């Protein structure tokens, strides 16, 4: 593969106030980040106490997964009250304090909002069950009569993302739709009450001071008219592309245009701009870009990039497509390697060899952070944490694990609580050594804790700290629209970013052997040991280097 120079130089900076265009955003999964009261469950006071760590790491914003009042059938994504904090995480006062402390430290705060579905314990759904068929309360959800002589069959053949039918029958014979767990009934977004409620919820948290929202299942709110059958084989084929009739319907865009008015209202008169980020699984990156037109949302997660393997041609292709699609709507590209729903990338890239996985993970981090736009980090990746693949069945909590299909219950392994310090579990996750932890940590994590890695120049933690510091300081990194690909051999990616204030080159060797390349400048940071030469420099296998060109 010979790579030809393409694209124009990167733009020099984001428009004034558009902080999200080059932000590095750190995802906190609250139940696994830090336990402030010693009950084995992470909480908001625990997060607040660790905010200085995130400031010193060098991130710009914190994204908090749900901490709302919930029965926890799906780790808080089954919300019973959108304006209350679940007692396991603290109180509304704790949330207010966290937001204030983050702002004092120069960090912005993004919170999850879950508009596709709620909990079956939500006041609205409890009322819908009580008031029965034909009631106004039922119209807020997707209740339907069943098929068959006695209504004993589901209204259509849709399947839950978690496996099994997407319908559950209630005592009076009607069925309700849940694209996820039965404890998560889907809202009917054709009902004005649903629109009014979520406008109110947005304002509630904006008034409390949050800087934005991550919209869960942003592609799922509107279902195809008539709720048509799909066919099992077709549904299985399409679900991986998120192209079924209950996802990515055009009607969602009117909802987000409405929300954009509210977000913009809170950013007027010199106030901090407020944003919304779409979790939108779509068939193509071009479909994702439709959520980011100038009157809609601000960012969308780049799942095509996340799901691309350790392959130079594939990565170059998704980078080019992502930049072209986002530039077409004047939105920043986003880059992400891990989150709370996927196997950690240090394990995904390992091909059975943990050391190789960590080498590739570090190199992938430099590639991601060098690209134009915004980057998302998942808690613990800065420690090089691998996926925990061996968890006893009795401790698992992922609802997909118990349903026997769908996502196969793989998500617990990336949600194991972080190791902070000490020689014994829970490694500083809670306030006392040997205390509880909602998921068990591997003994080997004592060597991966924040305390064990801090100050060690060879550690992954210090590598992340240096990378984020360089990214913040170098004028050619961060926001931008384009890169210039440089000639490189098969298995290698090389590109330049240039502004009037400086030029930068990133080289990544994704092959299994060292590769000698022309030395493009002064090394800024490398994911592995290199010996820069005057003319050529050998890049080790599975490594990346940043250069001041």
PDB file of C-alpha atoms in Angstrom, residues 99-369:
ATOM      1  CA  UNK A  99     -20.829  19.961  39.075  1.00  0.00           C
ATOM      2  CA  UNK A 100     -19.598  22.927  41.101  1.00  0.00           C
ATOM      3  CA  UNK A 101     -16.289  21.271  41.999  1.00  0.00           C
ATOM      4  CA  UNK A 102     -15.702  20.194  38.406  1.00  0.00           C
ATOM      5  CA  UNK A 103     -16.233  23.734  37.186  1.00  0.00           C
ATOM      6  CA  UNK A 104     -13.899  25.059  39.850  1.00  0.00           C
ATOM      7  CA  UNK A 105     -11.225  22.693  38.506  1.00  0.00           C
ATOM      8  CA  UNK A 106     -11.820  23.757  34.907  1.00  0.00           C
ATOM      9  CA  UNK A 107     -13.708  20.594  33.926  1.00  0.00           C
ATOM     10  CA  UNK A 108     -17.032  20.530  32.114  1.00  0.00           C
ATOM     11  CA  UNK A 109     -19.727  17.988  32.978  1.00  0.00           C
ATOM     12  CA  UNK A 110     -21.857  15.956  30.556  1.00  0.00           C
ATOM     13  CA  UNK A 111     -24.624  13.718  31.898  1.00  0.00           C
ATOM     14  CA  UNK A 112     -26.550  10.891  30.306  1.00  0.00           C
ATOM     15  CA  UNK A 113     -30.154  11.333  29.305  1.00  0.00           C
ATOM     16  CA  UNK A 114     -32.221   8.250  28.450  1.00  0.00           C
ATOM     17  CA  UNK A 115     -35.196   9.283  26.267  1.00  0.00           C
ATOM     18  CA  UNK A 116     -35.976   6.071  24.384  1.00  0.00           C
ATOM     19  CA  UNK A 117     -37.292   4.208  27.413  1.00  0.00           C
ATOM     20  CA  UNK A 118     -37.748   4.462  31.167  1.00  0.00           C
ATOM     21  CA  UNK A 119     -38.109   1.998  34.025  1.00  0.00           C
ATOM     22  CA  UNK A 120     -41.237  -0.082  34.523  1.00  0.00           C
ATOM     23  CA  UNK A 121     -41.245   1.575  37.972  1.00  0.00           C
ATOM     24  CA  UNK A 122     -41.547   5.056  36.467  1.00  0.00           C
ATOM     25  CA  UNK A 123     -44.662   6.854  37.700  1.00  0.00           C
ATOM     26  CA  UNK A 124     -46.048   7.089  34.164  1.00  0.00           C
ATOM     27  CA  UNK A 125     -45.736   3.377  33.456  1.00  0.00           C
ATOM     28  CA  UNK A 126     -47.162   2.355  36.824  1.00  0.00           C
ATOM     29  CA  UNK A 127     -50.150   4.567  36.071  1.00  0.00           C
ATOM     30  CA  UNK A 128     -50.463   3.113  32.559  1.00  0.00           C
ATOM     31  CA  UNK A 129     -50.698  -0.397  33.985  1.00  0.00           C
ATOM     32  CA  UNK A 130     -53.236   0.704  36.582  1.00  0.00           C
ATOM     33  CA  UNK A 131     -55.515   2.619  34.228  1.00  0.00           C
ATOM     34  CA  UNK A 132     -55.650  -0.093  31.592  1.00  0.00           C
ATOM     35  CA  UNK A 133     -56.338  -0.343  27.844  1.00  0.00           C
ATOM     36  CA  UNK A 134     -57.537   2.784  26.093  1.00  0.00           C
ATOM     37  CA  UNK A 135     -56.374   5.120  28.865  1.00  0.00           C
ATOM     38  CA  UNK A 136     -54.499   8.336  28.174  1.00  0.00           C
ATOM     39  CA  UNK A 137     -51.673   7.068  30.383  1.00  0.00           C
ATOM     40  CA  UNK A 138     -51.100   4.096  28.057  1.00  0.00           C
ATOM     41  CA  UNK A 139     -50.768   6.381  25.057  1.00  0.00           C
ATOM     42  CA  UNK A 140     -47.424   7.602  26.403  1.00  0.00           C
ATOM     43  CA  UNK A 141     -46.014   4.132  25.706  1.00  0.00           C
ATOM     44  CA  UNK A 142     -46.360   1.631  22.865  1.00  0.00           C
ATOM     45  CA  UNK A 143     -49.104  -0.691  24.067  1.00  0.00           C
ATOM     46  CA  UNK A 144     -50.767  -2.868  21.419  1.00  0.00           C
ATOM     47  CA  UNK A 145     -53.208  -5.796  21.318  1.00  0.00           C
ATOM     48  CA  UNK A 146     -51.635  -9.137  20.521  1.00  0.00           C
ATOM     49  CA  UNK A 147     -52.101 -11.254  17.417  1.00  0.00           C
ATOM     50  CA  UNK A 148     -53.687 -14.657  17.255  1.00  0.00           C
ATOM     51  CA  UNK A 149     -57.190 -15.774  18.184  1.00  0.00           C
ATOM     52  CA  UNK A 150     -56.756 -14.802  21.820  1.00  0.00           C
ATOM     53  CA  UNK A 151     -54.131 -12.103  21.427  1.00  0.00           C
ATOM     54  CA  UNK A 152     -51.536 -14.559  22.686  1.00  0.00           C
ATOM     55  CA  UNK A 153     -48.893 -13.602  20.089  1.00  0.00           C
ATOM     56  CA  UNK A 154     -46.779 -10.421  20.149  1.00  0.00           C
ATOM     57  CA  UNK A 155     -47.991  -7.530  17.944  1.00  0.00           C
ATOM     58  CA  UNK A 156     -45.046  -7.986  15.575  1.00  0.00           C
ATOM     59  CA  UNK A 157     -41.832  -9.976  15.248  1.00  0.00           C
ATOM     60  CA  UNK A 158     -39.406  -7.369  16.613  1.00  0.00           C
ATOM     61  CA  UNK A 159     -36.634  -8.678  18.825  1.00  0.00           C
ATOM     62  CA  UNK A 160     -34.983  -7.026  21.796  1.00  0.00           C
ATOM     63  CA  UNK A 161     -31.381  -5.873  21.508  1.00  0.00           C
ATOM     64  CA  UNK A 162     -30.813  -7.951  24.651  1.00  0.00           C
ATOM     65  CA  UNK A 163     -32.320 -11.054  23.028  1.00  0.00           C
ATOM     66  CA  UNK A 164     -35.824 -12.492  22.961  1.00  0.00           C
ATOM     67  CA  UNK A 165     -39.069 -10.759  21.949  1.00  0.00           C
ATOM     68  CA  UNK A 166     -39.274  -6.968  22.148  1.00  0.00           C
ATOM     69  CA  UNK A 167     -42.793  -7.282  23.616  1.00  0.00           C
ATOM     70  CA  UNK A 168     -44.117  -8.258  27.043  1.00  0.00           C
ATOM     71  CA  UNK A 169     -47.755  -9.055  27.795  1.00  0.00           C
ATOM     72  CA  UNK A 170     -49.454  -7.567  30.858  1.00  0.00           C
ATOM     73  CA  UNK A 171     -52.302  -9.023  32.909  1.00  0.00           C
ATOM     74  CA  UNK A 172     -55.097  -7.359  30.926  1.00  0.00           C
ATOM     75  CA  UNK A 173     -53.835  -8.950  27.700  1.00  0.00           C
ATOM     76  CA  UNK A 174     -52.147  -5.986  25.992  1.00  0.00           C
ATOM     77  CA  UNK A 175     -48.477  -6.011  25.063  1.00  0.00           C
ATOM     78  CA  UNK A 176     -45.921  -3.204  25.463  1.00  0.00           C
ATOM     79  CA  UNK A 177     -42.777  -2.591  23.415  1.00  0.00           C
ATOM     80  CA  UNK A 178     -39.306  -2.662  24.968  1.00  0.00           C
ATOM     81  CA  UNK A 179     -36.352  -2.631  22.609  1.00  0.00           C
ATOM     82  CA  UNK A 180     -34.122  -3.552  25.543  1.00  0.00           C
ATOM     83  CA  UNK A 181     -35.034  -5.334  28.797  1.00  0.00           C
ATOM     84  CA  UNK A 182     -38.707  -5.910  29.743  1.00  0.00           C
ATOM     85  CA  UNK A 183     -38.102  -3.525  32.654  1.00  0.00           C
ATOM     86  CA  UNK A 184     -37.441  -0.751  30.085  1.00  0.00           C
ATOM     87  CA  UNK A 185     -40.702   0.167  28.288  1.00  0.00           C
ATOM     88  CA  UNK A 186     -40.246   2.387  25.241  1.00  0.00           C
ATOM     89  CA  UNK A 187     -41.855   5.833  25.201  1.00  0.00           C
ATOM     90  CA  UNK A 188     -44.278   6.796  22.454  1.00  0.00           C
ATOM     91  CA  UNK A 189     -42.617   9.851  20.941  1.00  0.00           C
ATOM     92  CA  UNK A 190     -45.747  10.666  18.939  1.00  0.00           C
ATOM     93  CA  UNK A 191     -47.345  11.782  22.222  1.00  0.00           C
ATOM     94  CA  UNK A 192     -46.929  15.484  23.147  1.00  0.00           C
ATOM     95  CA  UNK A 193     -46.578  14.661  26.849  1.00  0.00           C
ATOM     96  CA  UNK A 194     -43.320  12.849  26.136  1.00  0.00           C
ATOM     97  CA  UNK A 195     -41.917  15.879  24.309  1.00  0.00           C
ATOM     98  CA  UNK A 196     -42.967  18.205  27.120  1.00  0.00           C
ATOM     99  CA  UNK A 197     -41.482  15.956  29.802  1.00  0.00           C
ATOM    100  CA  UNK A 198     -38.056  15.772  28.224  1.00  0.00           C
ATOM    101  CA  UNK A 199     -37.934  19.496  27.550  1.00  0.00           C
ATOM    102  CA  UNK A 200     -38.520  19.905  31.267  1.00  0.00           C
ATOM    103  CA  UNK A 201     -35.848  17.338  32.163  1.00  0.00           C
ATOM    104  CA  UNK A 202     -33.288  19.076  29.950  1.00  0.00           C
ATOM    105  CA  UNK A 203     -33.992  22.412  31.620  1.00  0.00           C
ATOM    106  CA  UNK A 204     -33.799  20.868  35.091  1.00  0.00           C
ATOM    107  CA  UNK A 205     -30.217  19.689  34.581  1.00  0.00           C
ATOM    108  CA  UNK A 206     -29.169  22.733  32.574  1.00  0.00           C
ATOM    109  CA  UNK A 207     -30.365  24.910  35.449  1.00  0.00           C
ATOM    110  CA  UNK A 208     -28.216  22.798  37.770  1.00  0.00           C
ATOM    111  CA  UNK A 209     -25.230  23.696  35.617  1.00  0.00           C
ATOM    112  CA  UNK A 210     -24.434  20.708  33.387  1.00  0.00           C
ATOM    113  CA  UNK A 211     -22.581  21.499  30.184  1.00  0.00           C
ATOM    114  CA  UNK A 212     -24.276  18.937  28.011  1.00  0.00           C
ATOM    115  CA  UNK A 213     -25.974  15.592  27.516  1.00  0.00           C
ATOM    116  CA  UNK A 214     -25.031  12.252  26.058  1.00  0.00           C
ATOM    117  CA  UNK A 215     -28.246  10.960  24.471  1.00  0.00           C
ATOM    118  CA  UNK A 216     -28.694   7.232  25.009  1.00  0.00           C
ATOM    119  CA  UNK A 217     -30.126   5.337  22.010  1.00  0.00           C
ATOM    120  CA  UNK A 218     -30.493   8.640  20.170  1.00  0.00           C
ATOM    121  CA  UNK A 219     -31.384   6.733  17.011  1.00  0.00           C
ATOM    122  CA  UNK A 220     -34.244   4.780  18.559  1.00  0.00           C
ATOM    123  CA  UNK A 221     -36.918   7.245  19.678  1.00  0.00           C
ATOM    124  CA  UNK A 222     -39.090   7.097  16.551  1.00  0.00           C
ATOM    125  CA  UNK A 223     -40.351   3.784  15.182  1.00  0.00           C
ATOM    126  CA  UNK A 224     -41.486   3.029  11.635  1.00  0.00           C
ATOM    127  CA  UNK A 225     -45.148   3.812  11.027  1.00  0.00           C
ATOM    128  CA  UNK A 226     -47.390   0.825  11.649  1.00  0.00           C
ATOM    129  CA  UNK A 227     -44.672  -1.128  13.472  1.00  0.00           C
ATOM    130  CA  UNK A 228     -44.176  -3.527  10.531  1.00  0.00           C
ATOM    131  CA  UNK A 229     -42.827  -7.072  10.735  1.00  0.00           C
ATOM    132  CA  UNK A 230     -39.220  -7.550   9.687  1.00  0.00           C
ATOM    133  CA  UNK A 231     -38.603 -11.285   9.432  1.00  0.00           C
ATOM    134  CA  UNK A 232     -36.175 -13.025  11.755  1.00  0.00           C
ATOM    135  CA  UNK A 233     -33.366 -13.631   9.275  1.00  0.00           C
ATOM    136  CA  UNK A 234     -33.510 -10.066   7.978  1.00  0.00           C
ATOM    137  CA  UNK A 235     -33.625  -8.688  11.512  1.00  0.00           C
ATOM    138  CA  UNK A 236     -30.536 -10.622  12.574  1.00  0.00           C
ATOM    139  CA  UNK A 237     -28.692  -9.397   9.481  1.00  0.00           C
ATOM    140  CA  UNK A 238     -29.712  -5.781   9.930  1.00  0.00           C
ATOM    141  CA  UNK A 239     -29.417  -5.429  13.696  1.00  0.00           C
ATOM    142  CA  UNK A 240     -25.622  -5.339  13.595  1.00  0.00           C
ATOM    143  CA  UNK A 241     -25.929  -2.360  11.269  1.00  0.00           C
ATOM    144  CA  UNK A 242     -28.662  -0.790  13.402  1.00  0.00           C
ATOM    145  CA  UNK A 243     -30.794  -0.454  10.249  1.00  0.00           C
ATOM    146  CA  UNK A 244     -34.028  -2.045  11.445  1.00  0.00           C
ATOM    147  CA  UNK A 245     -37.411  -0.208  11.415  1.00  0.00           C
ATOM    148  CA  UNK A 246     -37.098   0.751  15.049  1.00  0.00           C
ATOM    149  CA  UNK A 247     -33.767   2.566  14.624  1.00  0.00           C
ATOM    150  CA  UNK A 248     -32.552   5.658  12.751  1.00  0.00           C
ATOM    151  CA  UNK A 249     -35.953   6.805  11.524  1.00  0.00           C
ATOM    152  CA  UNK A 250     -36.052  10.273   9.992  1.00  0.00           C
ATOM    153  CA  UNK A 251     -38.528  11.527  12.578  1.00  0.00           C
ATOM    154  CA  UNK A 252     -35.851  11.687  15.295  1.00  0.00           C
ATOM    155  CA  UNK A 253     -34.368  14.784  13.709  1.00  0.00           C
ATOM    156  CA  UNK A 254     -37.328  17.005  14.524  1.00  0.00           C
ATOM    157  CA  UNK A 255     -36.902  16.061  18.190  1.00  0.00           C
ATOM    158  CA  UNK A 256     -33.278  17.157  18.179  1.00  0.00           C
ATOM    159  CA  UNK A 257     -34.022  20.389  16.367  1.00  0.00           C
ATOM    160  CA  UNK A 258     -36.398  21.164  19.210  1.00  0.00           C
ATOM    161  CA  UNK A 259     -33.765  20.286  21.807  1.00  0.00           C
ATOM    162  CA  UNK A 260     -31.182  22.442  20.043  1.00  0.00           C
ATOM    163  CA  UNK A 261     -33.294  25.542  20.689  1.00  0.00           C
ATOM    164  CA  UNK A 262     -33.153  24.807  24.412  1.00  0.00           C
ATOM    165  CA  UNK A 263     -29.401  24.170  24.406  1.00  0.00           C
ATOM    166  CA  UNK A 264     -28.732  27.358  22.474  1.00  0.00           C
ATOM    167  CA  UNK A 265     -30.920  29.331  24.853  1.00  0.00           C
ATOM    168  CA  UNK A 266     -28.600  28.387  27.725  1.00  0.00           C
ATOM    169  CA  UNK A 267     -25.537  29.424  25.740  1.00  0.00           C
ATOM    170  CA  UNK A 268     -26.623  32.988  25.025  1.00  0.00           C
ATOM    171  CA  UNK A 269     -25.344  36.250  26.466  1.00  0.00           C
ATOM    172  CA  UNK A 270     -21.780  35.034  26.899  1.00  0.00           C
ATOM    173  CA  UNK A 271     -22.714  31.929  28.872  1.00  0.00           C
ATOM    174  CA  UNK A 272     -20.918  28.620  28.442  1.00  0.00           C
ATOM    175  CA  UNK A 273     -22.143  26.736  25.376  1.00  0.00           C
ATOM    176  CA  UNK A 274     -24.189  23.618  26.175  1.00  0.00           C
ATOM    177  CA  UNK A 275     -24.016  20.589  23.896  1.00  0.00           C
ATOM    178  CA  UNK A 276     -25.616  17.235  23.114  1.00  0.00           C
ATOM    179  CA  UNK A 277     -23.828  14.094  21.950  1.00  0.00           C
ATOM    180  CA  UNK A 278     -25.680  11.357  20.088  1.00  0.00           C
ATOM    181  CA  UNK A 279     -25.243   7.683  20.795  1.00  0.00           C
ATOM    182  CA  UNK A 280     -26.512   6.895  17.325  1.00  0.00           C
ATOM    183  CA  UNK A 281     -25.755   3.477  15.899  1.00  0.00           C
ATOM    184  CA  UNK A 282     -26.441   3.958  12.194  1.00  0.00           C
ATOM    185  CA  UNK A 283     -25.639   1.948   9.038  1.00  0.00           C
ATOM    186  CA  UNK A 284     -23.019   4.476   7.854  1.00  0.00           C
ATOM    187  CA  UNK A 285     -21.041   7.404   9.175  1.00  0.00           C
ATOM    188  CA  UNK A 286     -22.907   9.543   6.643  1.00  0.00           C
ATOM    189  CA  UNK A 287     -26.195   8.669   8.392  1.00  0.00           C
ATOM    190  CA  UNK A 288     -24.618   9.622  11.712  1.00  0.00           C
ATOM    191  CA  UNK A 289     -23.659  13.010  10.270  1.00  0.00           C
ATOM    192  CA  UNK A 290     -27.346  13.806   9.689  1.00  0.00           C
ATOM    193  CA  UNK A 291     -27.732  14.118  13.478  1.00  0.00           C
ATOM    194  CA  UNK A 292     -25.136  16.925  13.421  1.00  0.00           C
ATOM    195  CA  UNK A 293     -26.564  19.398  10.983  1.00  0.00           C
ATOM    196  CA  UNK A 294     -26.225  22.970  12.200  1.00  0.00           C
ATOM    197  CA  UNK A 295     -29.678  23.032  13.800  1.00  0.00           C
ATOM    198  CA  UNK A 296     -29.406  19.620  15.484  1.00  0.00           C
ATOM    199  CA  UNK A 297     -26.811  18.050  17.790  1.00  0.00           C
ATOM    200  CA  UNK A 298     -23.141  18.857  18.290  1.00  0.00           C
ATOM    201  CA  UNK A 299     -21.374  15.495  18.246  1.00  0.00           C
ATOM    202  CA  UNK A 300     -22.057  11.808  17.571  1.00  0.00           C
ATOM    203  CA  UNK A 301     -20.015   8.859  18.711  1.00  0.00           C
ATOM    204  CA  UNK A 302     -17.965   7.339  15.920  1.00  0.00           C
ATOM    205  CA  UNK A 303     -18.893   3.686  16.286  1.00  0.00           C
ATOM    206  CA  UNK A 304     -17.468   2.761  12.896  1.00  0.00           C
ATOM    207  CA  UNK A 305     -14.047   3.843  14.175  1.00  0.00           C
ATOM    208  CA  UNK A 306     -14.546   2.031  17.491  1.00  0.00           C
ATOM    209  CA  UNK A 307     -15.372  -1.246  15.749  1.00  0.00           C
ATOM    210  CA  UNK A 308     -12.488  -1.123  13.254  1.00  0.00           C
ATOM    211  CA  UNK A 309      -9.735  -3.660  13.906  1.00  0.00           C
ATOM    212  CA  UNK A 310      -5.962  -3.306  13.978  1.00  0.00           C
ATOM    213  CA  UNK A 311      -5.571  -2.871  10.222  1.00  0.00           C
ATOM    214  CA  UNK A 312      -3.961   0.055   8.426  1.00  0.00           C
ATOM    215  CA  UNK A 313      -6.151   0.025   5.308  1.00  0.00           C
ATOM    216  CA  UNK A 314      -9.365  -0.283   7.321  1.00  0.00           C
ATOM    217  CA  UNK A 315      -8.393   2.515   9.691  1.00  0.00           C
ATOM    218  CA  UNK A 316      -7.367   4.843   6.889  1.00  0.00           C
ATOM    219  CA  UNK A 317     -10.704   4.211   5.205  1.00  0.00           C
ATOM    220  CA  UNK A 318     -12.805   4.972   8.279  1.00  0.00           C
ATOM    221  CA  UNK A 319     -10.736   8.073   9.073  1.00  0.00           C
ATOM    222  CA  UNK A 320     -11.272   9.447   5.563  1.00  0.00           C
ATOM    223  CA  UNK A 321     -15.003   8.654   5.590  1.00  0.00           C
ATOM    224  CA  UNK A 322     -15.457  10.143   9.046  1.00  0.00           C
ATOM    225  CA  UNK A 323     -13.726  13.419   8.229  1.00  0.00           C
ATOM    226  CA  UNK A 324     -15.569  13.779   4.920  1.00  0.00           C
ATOM    227  CA  UNK A 325     -18.971  13.095   6.499  1.00  0.00           C
ATOM    228  CA  UNK A 326     -18.449  15.455   9.436  1.00  0.00           C
ATOM    229  CA  UNK A 327     -16.953  18.219   7.310  1.00  0.00           C
ATOM    230  CA  UNK A 328     -20.055  18.098   5.112  1.00  0.00           C
ATOM    231  CA  UNK A 329     -22.167  19.241   8.084  1.00  0.00           C
ATOM    232  CA  UNK A 330     -19.448  21.381   9.726  1.00  0.00           C
ATOM    233  CA  UNK A 331     -19.282  19.107  12.770  1.00  0.00           C
ATOM    234  CA  UNK A 332     -16.187  17.796  14.542  1.00  0.00           C
ATOM    235  CA  UNK A 333     -15.259  14.167  14.093  1.00  0.00           C
ATOM    236  CA  UNK A 334     -15.114  12.108  17.273  1.00  0.00           C
ATOM    237  CA  UNK A 335     -12.797   9.226  18.038  1.00  0.00           C
ATOM    238  CA  UNK A 336     -13.276   6.545  20.670  1.00  0.00           C
ATOM    239  CA  UNK A 337     -11.666   3.187  21.436  1.00  0.00           C
ATOM    240  CA  UNK A 338     -13.646   1.868  24.429  1.00  0.00           C
ATOM    241  CA  UNK A 339     -16.756   2.480  26.508  1.00  0.00           C
ATOM    242  CA  UNK A 340     -19.001   0.752  29.044  1.00  0.00           C
ATOM    243  CA  UNK A 341     -20.664  -1.451  26.409  1.00  0.00           C
ATOM    244  CA  UNK A 342     -17.693  -2.998  24.580  1.00  0.00           C
ATOM    245  CA  UNK A 343     -14.647  -5.132  25.349  1.00  0.00           C
ATOM    246  CA  UNK A 344     -11.715  -2.919  26.365  1.00  0.00           C
ATOM    247  CA  UNK A 345      -9.446  -2.226  23.408  1.00  0.00           C
ATOM    248  CA  UNK A 346      -6.309  -3.492  25.160  1.00  0.00           C
ATOM    249  CA  UNK A 347      -7.979  -6.913  24.969  1.00  0.00           C
ATOM    250  CA  UNK A 348      -9.718  -6.472  21.591  1.00  0.00           C
ATOM    251  CA  UNK A 349      -6.374  -5.725  19.938  1.00  0.00           C
ATOM    252  CA  UNK A 350      -4.444  -8.452  21.781  1.00  0.00           C
ATOM    253  CA  UNK A 351      -5.185 -11.479  19.579  1.00  0.00           C
ATOM    254  CA  UNK A 352      -4.566 -13.619  22.641  1.00  0.00           C
ATOM    255  CA  UNK A 353      -1.336 -11.891  23.734  1.00  0.00           C
ATOM    256  CA  UNK A 354      -1.848  -9.382  26.579  1.00  0.00           C
ATOM    257  CA  UNK A 355       1.527  -7.672  26.054  1.00  0.00           C
ATOM    258  CA  UNK A 356       0.771  -7.183  22.372  1.00  0.00           C
ATOM    259  CA  UNK A 357      -2.656  -5.834  23.263  1.00  0.00           C
ATOM    260  CA  UNK A 358      -1.154  -3.164  25.508  1.00  0.00           C
ATOM    261  CA  UNK A 359       1.417  -2.167  22.851  1.00  0.00           C
ATOM    262  CA  UNK A 360      -1.337  -1.756  20.298  1.00  0.00           C
ATOM    263  CA  UNK A 361      -3.586   0.069  22.743  1.00  0.00           C
ATOM    264  CA  UNK A 362      -0.887   2.663  23.438  1.00  0.00           C
ATOM    265  CA  UNK A 363      -0.219   3.133  19.738  1.00  0.00           C
ATOM    266  CA  UNK A 364      -3.952   3.379  19.037  1.00  0.00           C
ATOM    267  CA  UNK A 365      -4.194   6.120  21.655  1.00  0.00           C
ATOM    268  CA  UNK A 366      -1.586   8.249  19.887  1.00  0.00           C
ATOM    269  CA  UNK A 367      -3.360   7.725  16.564  1.00  0.00           C
ATOM    270  CA  UNK A 368      -6.725   8.691  18.050  1.00  0.00           C
ATOM    271  CA  UNK A 369      -5.435  11.767  19.857  1.00  0.00           C
TER     272      UNK A 369
END
